[in-house]
Coordinates of C-alpha atoms and ligand atoms in Angstrom, one line a residue:
X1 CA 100.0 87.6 321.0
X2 CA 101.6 90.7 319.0
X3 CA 102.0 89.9 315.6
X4 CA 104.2 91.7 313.1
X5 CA 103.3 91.9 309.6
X6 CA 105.6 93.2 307.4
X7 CA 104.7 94.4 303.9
X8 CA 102.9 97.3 301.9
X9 CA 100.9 95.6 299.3
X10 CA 97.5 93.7 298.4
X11 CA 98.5 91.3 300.0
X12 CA 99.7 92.4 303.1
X13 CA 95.9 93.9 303.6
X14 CA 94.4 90.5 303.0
X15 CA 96.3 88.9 305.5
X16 CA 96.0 92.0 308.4
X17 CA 92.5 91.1 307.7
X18 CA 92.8 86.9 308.6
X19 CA 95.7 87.5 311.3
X20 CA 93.3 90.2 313.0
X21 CA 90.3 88.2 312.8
X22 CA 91.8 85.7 314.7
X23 CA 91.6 85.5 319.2
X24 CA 95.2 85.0 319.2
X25 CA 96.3 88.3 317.5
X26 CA 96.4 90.4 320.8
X27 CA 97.6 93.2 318.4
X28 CA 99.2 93.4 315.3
X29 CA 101.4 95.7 313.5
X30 CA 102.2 96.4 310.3
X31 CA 105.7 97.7 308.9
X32 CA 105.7 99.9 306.6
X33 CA 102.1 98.9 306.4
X34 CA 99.1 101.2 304.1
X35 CA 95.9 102.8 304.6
X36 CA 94.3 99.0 304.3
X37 CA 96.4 97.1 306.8
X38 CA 95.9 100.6 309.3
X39 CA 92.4 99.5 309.6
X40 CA 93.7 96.3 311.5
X41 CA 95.9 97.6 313.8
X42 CA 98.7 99.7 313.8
X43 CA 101.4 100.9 310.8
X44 CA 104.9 101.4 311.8
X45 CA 106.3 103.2 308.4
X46 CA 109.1 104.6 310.6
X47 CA 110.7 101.0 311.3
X48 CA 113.2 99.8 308.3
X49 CA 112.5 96.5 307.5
X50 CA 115.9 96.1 306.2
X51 CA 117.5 97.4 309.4
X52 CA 117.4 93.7 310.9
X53 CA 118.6 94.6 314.2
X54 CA 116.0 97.4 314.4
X55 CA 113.0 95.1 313.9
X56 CA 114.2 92.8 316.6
X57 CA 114.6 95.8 318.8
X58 CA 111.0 96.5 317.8
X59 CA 109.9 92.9 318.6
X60 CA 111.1 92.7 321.8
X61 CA 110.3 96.1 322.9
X62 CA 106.9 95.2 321.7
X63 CA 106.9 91.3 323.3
X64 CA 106.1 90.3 319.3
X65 CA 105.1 86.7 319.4
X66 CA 105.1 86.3 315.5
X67 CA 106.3 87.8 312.5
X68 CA 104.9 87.7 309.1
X69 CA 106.7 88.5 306.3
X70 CA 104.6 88.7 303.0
X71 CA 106.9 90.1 300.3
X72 CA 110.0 88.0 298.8
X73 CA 112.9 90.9 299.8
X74 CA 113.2 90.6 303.1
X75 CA 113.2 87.0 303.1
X76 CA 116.0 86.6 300.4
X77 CA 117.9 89.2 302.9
X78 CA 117.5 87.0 305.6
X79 CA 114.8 88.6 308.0
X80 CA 114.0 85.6 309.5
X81 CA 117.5 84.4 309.9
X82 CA 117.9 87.1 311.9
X83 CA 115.0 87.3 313.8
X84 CA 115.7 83.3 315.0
X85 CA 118.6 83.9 315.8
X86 CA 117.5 86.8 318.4
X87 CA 114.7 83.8 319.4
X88 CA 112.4 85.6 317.7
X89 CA 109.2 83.5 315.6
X90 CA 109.4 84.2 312.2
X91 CA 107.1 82.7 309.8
X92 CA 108.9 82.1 306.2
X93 CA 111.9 80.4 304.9
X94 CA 115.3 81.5 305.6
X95 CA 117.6 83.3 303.0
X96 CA 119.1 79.8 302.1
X97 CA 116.0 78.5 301.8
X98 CA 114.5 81.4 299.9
X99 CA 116.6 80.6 297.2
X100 CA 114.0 78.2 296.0
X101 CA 112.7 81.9 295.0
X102 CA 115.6 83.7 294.5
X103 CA 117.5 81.8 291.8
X104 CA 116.0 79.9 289.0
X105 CA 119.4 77.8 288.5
X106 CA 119.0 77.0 292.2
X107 CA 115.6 75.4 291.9
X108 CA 116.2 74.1 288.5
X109 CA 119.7 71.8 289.7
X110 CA 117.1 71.1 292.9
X111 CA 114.7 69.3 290.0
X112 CA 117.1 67.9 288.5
X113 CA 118.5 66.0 290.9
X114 CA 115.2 65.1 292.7
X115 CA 113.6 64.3 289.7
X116 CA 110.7 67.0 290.1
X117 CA 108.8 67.5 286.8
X118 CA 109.7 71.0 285.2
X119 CA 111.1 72.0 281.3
X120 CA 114.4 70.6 280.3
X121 CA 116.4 73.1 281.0
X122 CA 120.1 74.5 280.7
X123 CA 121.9 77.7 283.0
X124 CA 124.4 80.0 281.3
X125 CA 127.1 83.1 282.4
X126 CA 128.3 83.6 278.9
X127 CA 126.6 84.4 275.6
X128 CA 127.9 82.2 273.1
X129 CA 127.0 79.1 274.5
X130 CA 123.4 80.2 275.3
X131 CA 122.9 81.5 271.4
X132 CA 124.1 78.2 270.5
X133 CA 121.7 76.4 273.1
X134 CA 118.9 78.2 271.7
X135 CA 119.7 77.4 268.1
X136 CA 119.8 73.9 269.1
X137 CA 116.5 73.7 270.5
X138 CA 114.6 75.9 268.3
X139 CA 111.6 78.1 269.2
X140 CA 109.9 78.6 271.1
X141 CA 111.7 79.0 273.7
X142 CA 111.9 80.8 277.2
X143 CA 114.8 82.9 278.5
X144 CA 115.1 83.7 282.3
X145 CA 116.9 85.9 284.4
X146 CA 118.4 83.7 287.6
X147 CA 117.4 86.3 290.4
X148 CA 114.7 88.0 291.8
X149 CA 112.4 90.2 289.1
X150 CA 109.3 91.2 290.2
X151 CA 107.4 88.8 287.8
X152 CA 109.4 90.4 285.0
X153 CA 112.2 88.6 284.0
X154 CA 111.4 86.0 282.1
X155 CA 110.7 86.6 278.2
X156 CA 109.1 83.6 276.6
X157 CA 110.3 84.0 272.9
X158 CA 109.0 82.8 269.5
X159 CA 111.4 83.7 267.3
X160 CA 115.1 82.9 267.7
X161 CA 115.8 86.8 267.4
X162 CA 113.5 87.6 270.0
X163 CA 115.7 85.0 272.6
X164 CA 118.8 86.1 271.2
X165 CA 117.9 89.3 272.1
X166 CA 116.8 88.0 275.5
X167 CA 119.8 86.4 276.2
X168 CA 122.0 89.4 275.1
X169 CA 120.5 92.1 277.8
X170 CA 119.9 89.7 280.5
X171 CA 123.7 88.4 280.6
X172 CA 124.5 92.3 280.0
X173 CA 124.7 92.8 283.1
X174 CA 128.1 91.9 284.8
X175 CA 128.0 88.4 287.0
X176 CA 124.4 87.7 285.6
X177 CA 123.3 84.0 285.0
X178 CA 120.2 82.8 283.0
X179 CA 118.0 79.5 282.6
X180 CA 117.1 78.8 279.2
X181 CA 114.3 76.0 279.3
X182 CA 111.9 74.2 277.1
X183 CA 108.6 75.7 277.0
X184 CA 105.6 74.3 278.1
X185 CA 101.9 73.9 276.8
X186 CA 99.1 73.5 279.1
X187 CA 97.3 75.7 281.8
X188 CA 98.8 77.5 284.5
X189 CA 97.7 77.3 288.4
X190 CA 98.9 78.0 291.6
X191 CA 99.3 75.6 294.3
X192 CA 100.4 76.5 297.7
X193 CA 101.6 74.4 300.5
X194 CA 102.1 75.2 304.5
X195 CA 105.4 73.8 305.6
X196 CA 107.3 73.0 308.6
X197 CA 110.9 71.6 306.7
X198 CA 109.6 68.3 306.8
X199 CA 105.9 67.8 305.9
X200 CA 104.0 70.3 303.7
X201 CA 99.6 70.8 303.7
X202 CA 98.2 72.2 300.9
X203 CA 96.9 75.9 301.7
X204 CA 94.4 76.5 298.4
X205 CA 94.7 76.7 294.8
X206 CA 94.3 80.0 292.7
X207 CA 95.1 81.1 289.3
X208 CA 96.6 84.0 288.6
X209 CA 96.3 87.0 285.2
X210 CA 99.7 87.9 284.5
X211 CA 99.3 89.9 281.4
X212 CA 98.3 93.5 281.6
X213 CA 95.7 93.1 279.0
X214 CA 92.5 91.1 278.3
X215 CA 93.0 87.9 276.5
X216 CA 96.4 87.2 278.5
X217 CA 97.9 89.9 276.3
X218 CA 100.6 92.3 276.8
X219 CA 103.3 92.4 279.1
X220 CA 103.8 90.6 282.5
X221 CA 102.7 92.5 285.6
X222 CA 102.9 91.3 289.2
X223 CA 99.1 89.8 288.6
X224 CA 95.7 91.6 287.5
X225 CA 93.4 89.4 289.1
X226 CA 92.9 85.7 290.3
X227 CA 90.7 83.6 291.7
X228 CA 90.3 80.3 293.9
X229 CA 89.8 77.1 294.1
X230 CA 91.6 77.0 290.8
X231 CA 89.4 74.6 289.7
X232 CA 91.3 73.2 286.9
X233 CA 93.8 71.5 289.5
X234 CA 91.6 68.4 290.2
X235 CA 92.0 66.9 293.6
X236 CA 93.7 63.7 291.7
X237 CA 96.2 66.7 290.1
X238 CA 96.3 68.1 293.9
X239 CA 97.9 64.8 295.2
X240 CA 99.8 64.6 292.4
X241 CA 101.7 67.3 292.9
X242 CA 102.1 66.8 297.1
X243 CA 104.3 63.6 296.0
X244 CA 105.9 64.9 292.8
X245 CA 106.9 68.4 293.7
X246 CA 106.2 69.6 297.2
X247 CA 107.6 66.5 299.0
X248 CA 110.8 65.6 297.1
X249 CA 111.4 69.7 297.2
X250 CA 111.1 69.6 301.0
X251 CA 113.4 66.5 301.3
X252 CA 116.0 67.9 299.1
X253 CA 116.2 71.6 301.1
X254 CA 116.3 69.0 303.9
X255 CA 119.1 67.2 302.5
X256 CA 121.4 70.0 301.5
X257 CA 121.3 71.3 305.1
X258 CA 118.3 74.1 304.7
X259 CA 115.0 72.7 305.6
X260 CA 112.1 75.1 303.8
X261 CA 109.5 76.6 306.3
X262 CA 106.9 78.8 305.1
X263 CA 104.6 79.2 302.1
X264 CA 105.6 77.0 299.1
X265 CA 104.1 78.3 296.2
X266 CA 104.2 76.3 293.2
X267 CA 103.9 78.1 289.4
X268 CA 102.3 74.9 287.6
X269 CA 101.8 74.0 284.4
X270 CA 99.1 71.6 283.5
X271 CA 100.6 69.7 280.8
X272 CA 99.3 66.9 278.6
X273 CA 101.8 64.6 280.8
X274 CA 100.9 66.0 284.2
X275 CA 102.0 68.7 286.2
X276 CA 105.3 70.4 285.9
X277 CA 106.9 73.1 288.1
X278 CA 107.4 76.4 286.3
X279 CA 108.6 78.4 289.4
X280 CA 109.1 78.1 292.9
X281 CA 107.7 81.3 295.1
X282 CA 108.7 81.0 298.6
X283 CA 105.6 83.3 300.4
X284 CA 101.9 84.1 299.5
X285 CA 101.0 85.4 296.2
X286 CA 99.6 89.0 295.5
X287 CA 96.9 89.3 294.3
X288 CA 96.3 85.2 295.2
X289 CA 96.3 85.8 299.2
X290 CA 93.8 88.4 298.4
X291 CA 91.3 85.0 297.3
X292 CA 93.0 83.1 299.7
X293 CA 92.4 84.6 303.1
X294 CA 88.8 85.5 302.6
X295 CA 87.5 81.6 302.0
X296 CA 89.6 80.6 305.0
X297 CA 87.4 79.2 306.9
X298 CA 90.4 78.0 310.0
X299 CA 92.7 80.7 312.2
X300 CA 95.6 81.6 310.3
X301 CA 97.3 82.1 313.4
X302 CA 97.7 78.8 314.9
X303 CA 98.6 77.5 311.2
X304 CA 101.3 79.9 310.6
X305 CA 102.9 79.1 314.2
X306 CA 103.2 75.4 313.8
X307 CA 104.6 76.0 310.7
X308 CA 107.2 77.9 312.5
X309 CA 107.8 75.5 315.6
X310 CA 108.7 72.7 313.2
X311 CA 105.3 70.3 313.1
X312 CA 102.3 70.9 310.6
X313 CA 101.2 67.6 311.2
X314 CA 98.3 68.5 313.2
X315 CA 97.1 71.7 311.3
X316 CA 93.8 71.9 309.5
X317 CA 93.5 74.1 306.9
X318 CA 89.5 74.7 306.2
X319 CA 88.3 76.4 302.8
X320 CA 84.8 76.6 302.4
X321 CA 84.1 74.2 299.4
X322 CA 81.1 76.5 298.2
X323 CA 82.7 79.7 297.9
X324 CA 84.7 80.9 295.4
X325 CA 86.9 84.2 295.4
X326 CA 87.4 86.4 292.8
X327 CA 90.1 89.7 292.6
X328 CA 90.2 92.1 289.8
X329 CA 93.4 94.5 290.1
X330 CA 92.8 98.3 289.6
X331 CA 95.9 99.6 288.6
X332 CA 97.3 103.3 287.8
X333 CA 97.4 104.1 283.9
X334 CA 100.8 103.0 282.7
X335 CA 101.6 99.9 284.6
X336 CA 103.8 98.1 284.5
X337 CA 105.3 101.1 282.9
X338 CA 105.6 104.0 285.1
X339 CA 102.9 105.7 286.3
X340 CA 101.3 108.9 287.9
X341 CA 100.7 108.9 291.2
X342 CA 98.5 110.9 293.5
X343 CA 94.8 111.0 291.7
X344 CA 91.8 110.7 294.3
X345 CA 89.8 107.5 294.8
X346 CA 86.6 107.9 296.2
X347 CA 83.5 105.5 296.3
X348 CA 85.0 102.8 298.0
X349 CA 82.6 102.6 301.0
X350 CA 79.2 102.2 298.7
X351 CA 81.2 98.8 297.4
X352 CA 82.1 97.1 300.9
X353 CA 79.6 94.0 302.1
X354 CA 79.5 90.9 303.0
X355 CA 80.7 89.4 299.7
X356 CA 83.0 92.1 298.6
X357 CA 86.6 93.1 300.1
X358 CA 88.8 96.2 298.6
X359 CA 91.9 95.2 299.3
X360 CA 94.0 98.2 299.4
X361 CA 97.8 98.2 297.8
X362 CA 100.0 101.4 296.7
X363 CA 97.9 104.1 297.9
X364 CA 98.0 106.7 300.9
X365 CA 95.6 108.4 303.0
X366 CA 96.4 112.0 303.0
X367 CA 93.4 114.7 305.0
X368 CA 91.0 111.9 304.8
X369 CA 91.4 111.1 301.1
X370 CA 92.6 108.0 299.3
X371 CA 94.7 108.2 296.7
X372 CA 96.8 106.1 294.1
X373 CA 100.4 105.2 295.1
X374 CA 101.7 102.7 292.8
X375 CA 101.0 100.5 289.9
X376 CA 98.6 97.9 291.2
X377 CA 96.2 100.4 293.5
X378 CA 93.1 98.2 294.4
X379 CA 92.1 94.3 294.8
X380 CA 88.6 94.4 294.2
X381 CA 87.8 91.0 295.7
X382 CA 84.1 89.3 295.7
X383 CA 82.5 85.9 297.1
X384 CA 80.2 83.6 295.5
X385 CA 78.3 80.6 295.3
X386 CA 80.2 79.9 291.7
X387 CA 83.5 81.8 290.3
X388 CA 80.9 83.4 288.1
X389 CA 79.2 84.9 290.7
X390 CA 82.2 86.6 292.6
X391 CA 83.2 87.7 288.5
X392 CA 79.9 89.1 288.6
X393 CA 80.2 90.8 291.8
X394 CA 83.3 92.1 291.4
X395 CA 82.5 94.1 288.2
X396 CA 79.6 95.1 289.5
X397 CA 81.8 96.5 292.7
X398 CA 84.3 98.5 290.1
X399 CA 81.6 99.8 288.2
X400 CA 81.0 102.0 291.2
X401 CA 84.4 102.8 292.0
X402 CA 85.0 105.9 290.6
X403 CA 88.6 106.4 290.0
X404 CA 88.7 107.6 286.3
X405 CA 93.0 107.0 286.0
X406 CA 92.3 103.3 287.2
X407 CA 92.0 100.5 284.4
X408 CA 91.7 96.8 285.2
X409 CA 91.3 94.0 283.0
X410 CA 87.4 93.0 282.4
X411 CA 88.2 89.4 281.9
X412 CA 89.7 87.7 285.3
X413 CA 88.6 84.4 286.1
X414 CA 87.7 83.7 282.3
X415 CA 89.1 80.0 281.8
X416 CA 87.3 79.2 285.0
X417 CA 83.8 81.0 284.1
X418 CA 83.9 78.4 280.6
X419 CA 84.3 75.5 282.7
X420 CA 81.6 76.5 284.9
X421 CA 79.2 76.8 282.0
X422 CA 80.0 73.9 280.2
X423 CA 79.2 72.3 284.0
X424 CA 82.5 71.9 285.9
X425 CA 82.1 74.4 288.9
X426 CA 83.1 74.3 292.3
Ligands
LIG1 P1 108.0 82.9 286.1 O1 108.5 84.2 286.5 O2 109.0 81.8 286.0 O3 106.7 82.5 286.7 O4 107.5 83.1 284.6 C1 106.5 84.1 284.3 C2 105.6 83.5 283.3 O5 106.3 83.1 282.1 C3 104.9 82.2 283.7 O6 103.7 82.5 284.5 C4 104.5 81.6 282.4 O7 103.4 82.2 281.8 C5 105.7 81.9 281.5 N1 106.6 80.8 281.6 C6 107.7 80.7 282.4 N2 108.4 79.5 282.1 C7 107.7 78.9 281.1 C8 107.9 77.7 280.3 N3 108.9 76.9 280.6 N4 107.0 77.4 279.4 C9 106.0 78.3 279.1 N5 105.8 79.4 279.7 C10 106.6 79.8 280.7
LIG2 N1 101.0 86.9 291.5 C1 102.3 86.4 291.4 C2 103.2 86.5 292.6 O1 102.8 86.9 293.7 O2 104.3 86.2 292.4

């Protein structure tokens, strides 16, 4: 079949690379696409992937059997409403059911009332009552924007003047809302779950490097590196969650009328009294799909369509057990600030094997050159017998990469490389 992928990012490479490696994807296309997804098939930056109507034209014009969506925009604006309603196959969650992503209140009053483990939490419009929330509950304490924010909305404060702060500019804006919620000790992990709106199987574990600098330091990004299994989520923690989180989530979008089909992607923290849900993502992770989709060892493909004809029940989802992925993000000087765009990246082919994937996000080709186009640039992504060995391989990968206005942070995978030497591996 003709598969649609739509996306620019990390991500969107590392799944052109599982959708085209599998013998259903006839041909695939990729809107607005980059210079890592063009090596899969074909880039369409000229098709608007907020023009709705013009990406069905393009579907049927193009008999598109499937359409991907990787980012969380166009599902939040309702892509695949409107592609299912032209009888089109969308993979991913409608925009009612892509609030799960989209607002924080929504997915908090969805715990709430299905008893899912996450923070005690409250949801505020107007200052005063949040300051007095906060003094109430003391520090620290964590202060988030309801809607979508790139990863960045969400200020986890220690001092009372640092949430009052918080709270001040995010409810400056006019009709804003904000969760205010406990915060939570533990370890964080990624869980991610295939779903049909009825019945969920997991699809891999990952953990993900939010912070721009070593030592989780620094200010949130979209992710600087991750890697999978996460092997702090135990198999007992794995089940765990199915019946905690994932099910009664799925029953109670069932319930209120919009059944969730897609990627669930579960923010976790490990806590001392089990696993509790710190977010809700409603697609694939970037950087995490870039660990994901290389120690797939099924067809994405057939997956992705049961999902979207309403029965999982029969999917197998196959990682290989000894093989760990590692990604270390390149990005531009200056993210998550701004940045400079444009500077050359060359020595990418001496780095490509067996065991190590670039993964290719905001850059452009341009006369047979590569260059930076964004923050996060590369996804320098290795294999390995043990998540020490990818680490090790992926270094060893950026050492020759030589794109001097890069940086990257020298330390992904680090909580996973300590268990590994004191003997808990893979
Ligand atoms: P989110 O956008 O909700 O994933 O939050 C971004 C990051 O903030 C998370 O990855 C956590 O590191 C941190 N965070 C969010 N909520 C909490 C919480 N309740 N307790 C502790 N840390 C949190
Ligand atoms: N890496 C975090 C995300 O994709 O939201």
């Amino acid at each position: 079949m003709a598969i649609l992928l739509i996306g620019s990012g990390g991500r969107e490479h590392a799944l052109a690379y599982a959708l085209a490696g599998s013998p259903y994807c006839r041909c695939l296309f990729t809107a607005p696409g980059n210079p890592g997804t063009a090596a899969f098939g074909r880039n369409r930056p000229d098709l608007d992937v907020a023009d709705h109507a013009a990406v069905t034209a393009f579907c049927r014009q193009e008999g598109v059997g499937l359409v991907v969506i990787g980012p969380e925009v166009p599902l939040v604006a309702g892509l695949v409403d409107d592609l299912r309603a032209a009888g089109i196959r969308a993979f991913g969650p409608t925009r009612a059911a892509a609030q799960l992503e989209g607002s924080k209140g929504f997915t908090k009053d969805l715990c709430a009332e299905y008893g899912i483990p996450t923070a005690a939490f409250a949801r505020f419009r107007e200052v005063e009552p949040a300051l007095a929330y906060l003094r109430e509950r003391g520090v620290p304490i964590v202060v988030k924007a309801d809607g979508l924010a790139a990863g960045k909305g969400v200020v986890v404060a220690d001092t009372l003047r640092e949430a009052e702060a918080a709270v001040r500019t995010m409810l400056s804006e006019p009709g804003a809302e904000i969760v205010v919620e406990e915060c939570l000790f533990g370890e964080e992990a990624s869980f991610f779950a295939l779903c049909d709106g009825t019945r969920a199987v997991p699809i891999g574990t990952a953990q993900d490097h939010k912070r721009v600098f070593d030592g989780d330091r620094g200010p949130n990004t979209g992710g600087m590196g991750a890697y999978s299994p996460a092997t702090v989520l135990t198999p007992e923690i794995e089940r765990t969650v199915m019946e905690t989180i994932i099910a009664p989530t799925l029953q109670g979008m069932r319930e209120r009328g919009n059944p969730f089909t897609g990627i669930l992607y579960a923010g976790l923290m490990l806590t001392a009294d089990g696993p509790k849900l710190i977010e809700y993502n409603t697609r694939f992770g970037d950087p995490e799909a870039q660990v994901l989709m290389p120690r797939l060892t099924s067809d994405l493909v057939p997956a992705l369509v049961a999902a979207c004809d309403g029965d999982v029940s029969g999917v197998e989802v196959g990682f290989d057990p000894h093989r760990a992925a590692l990604t270390v993000v390149m990005a531009a000087a200056g993210y998550p600030g701004t940045v400079v765009r444009g500077s050359e990246i060359r020595g990418l082919d001496n780095v490509i094997d067996d065991e190590v994937i670039v993964f290719l996000a905001g850059t452009r080709a341009e006369n047979g050159r590569l260059l930076a186009d964004g923050g996060r640039v590369l996804a320098v992504t290795a294999l390995g017998a043990s998540i020490l060995e990818a680490q090790a391989r992926a270094y060893a990968a950026i050492s020759r990469i030589d794109w001097p206005e890069g940086f990257c942070r020298r330390d992904i995978g680090y909580r996973a490389v300590a268990r590994e030497v004191a003997g808990d591996g893979i």
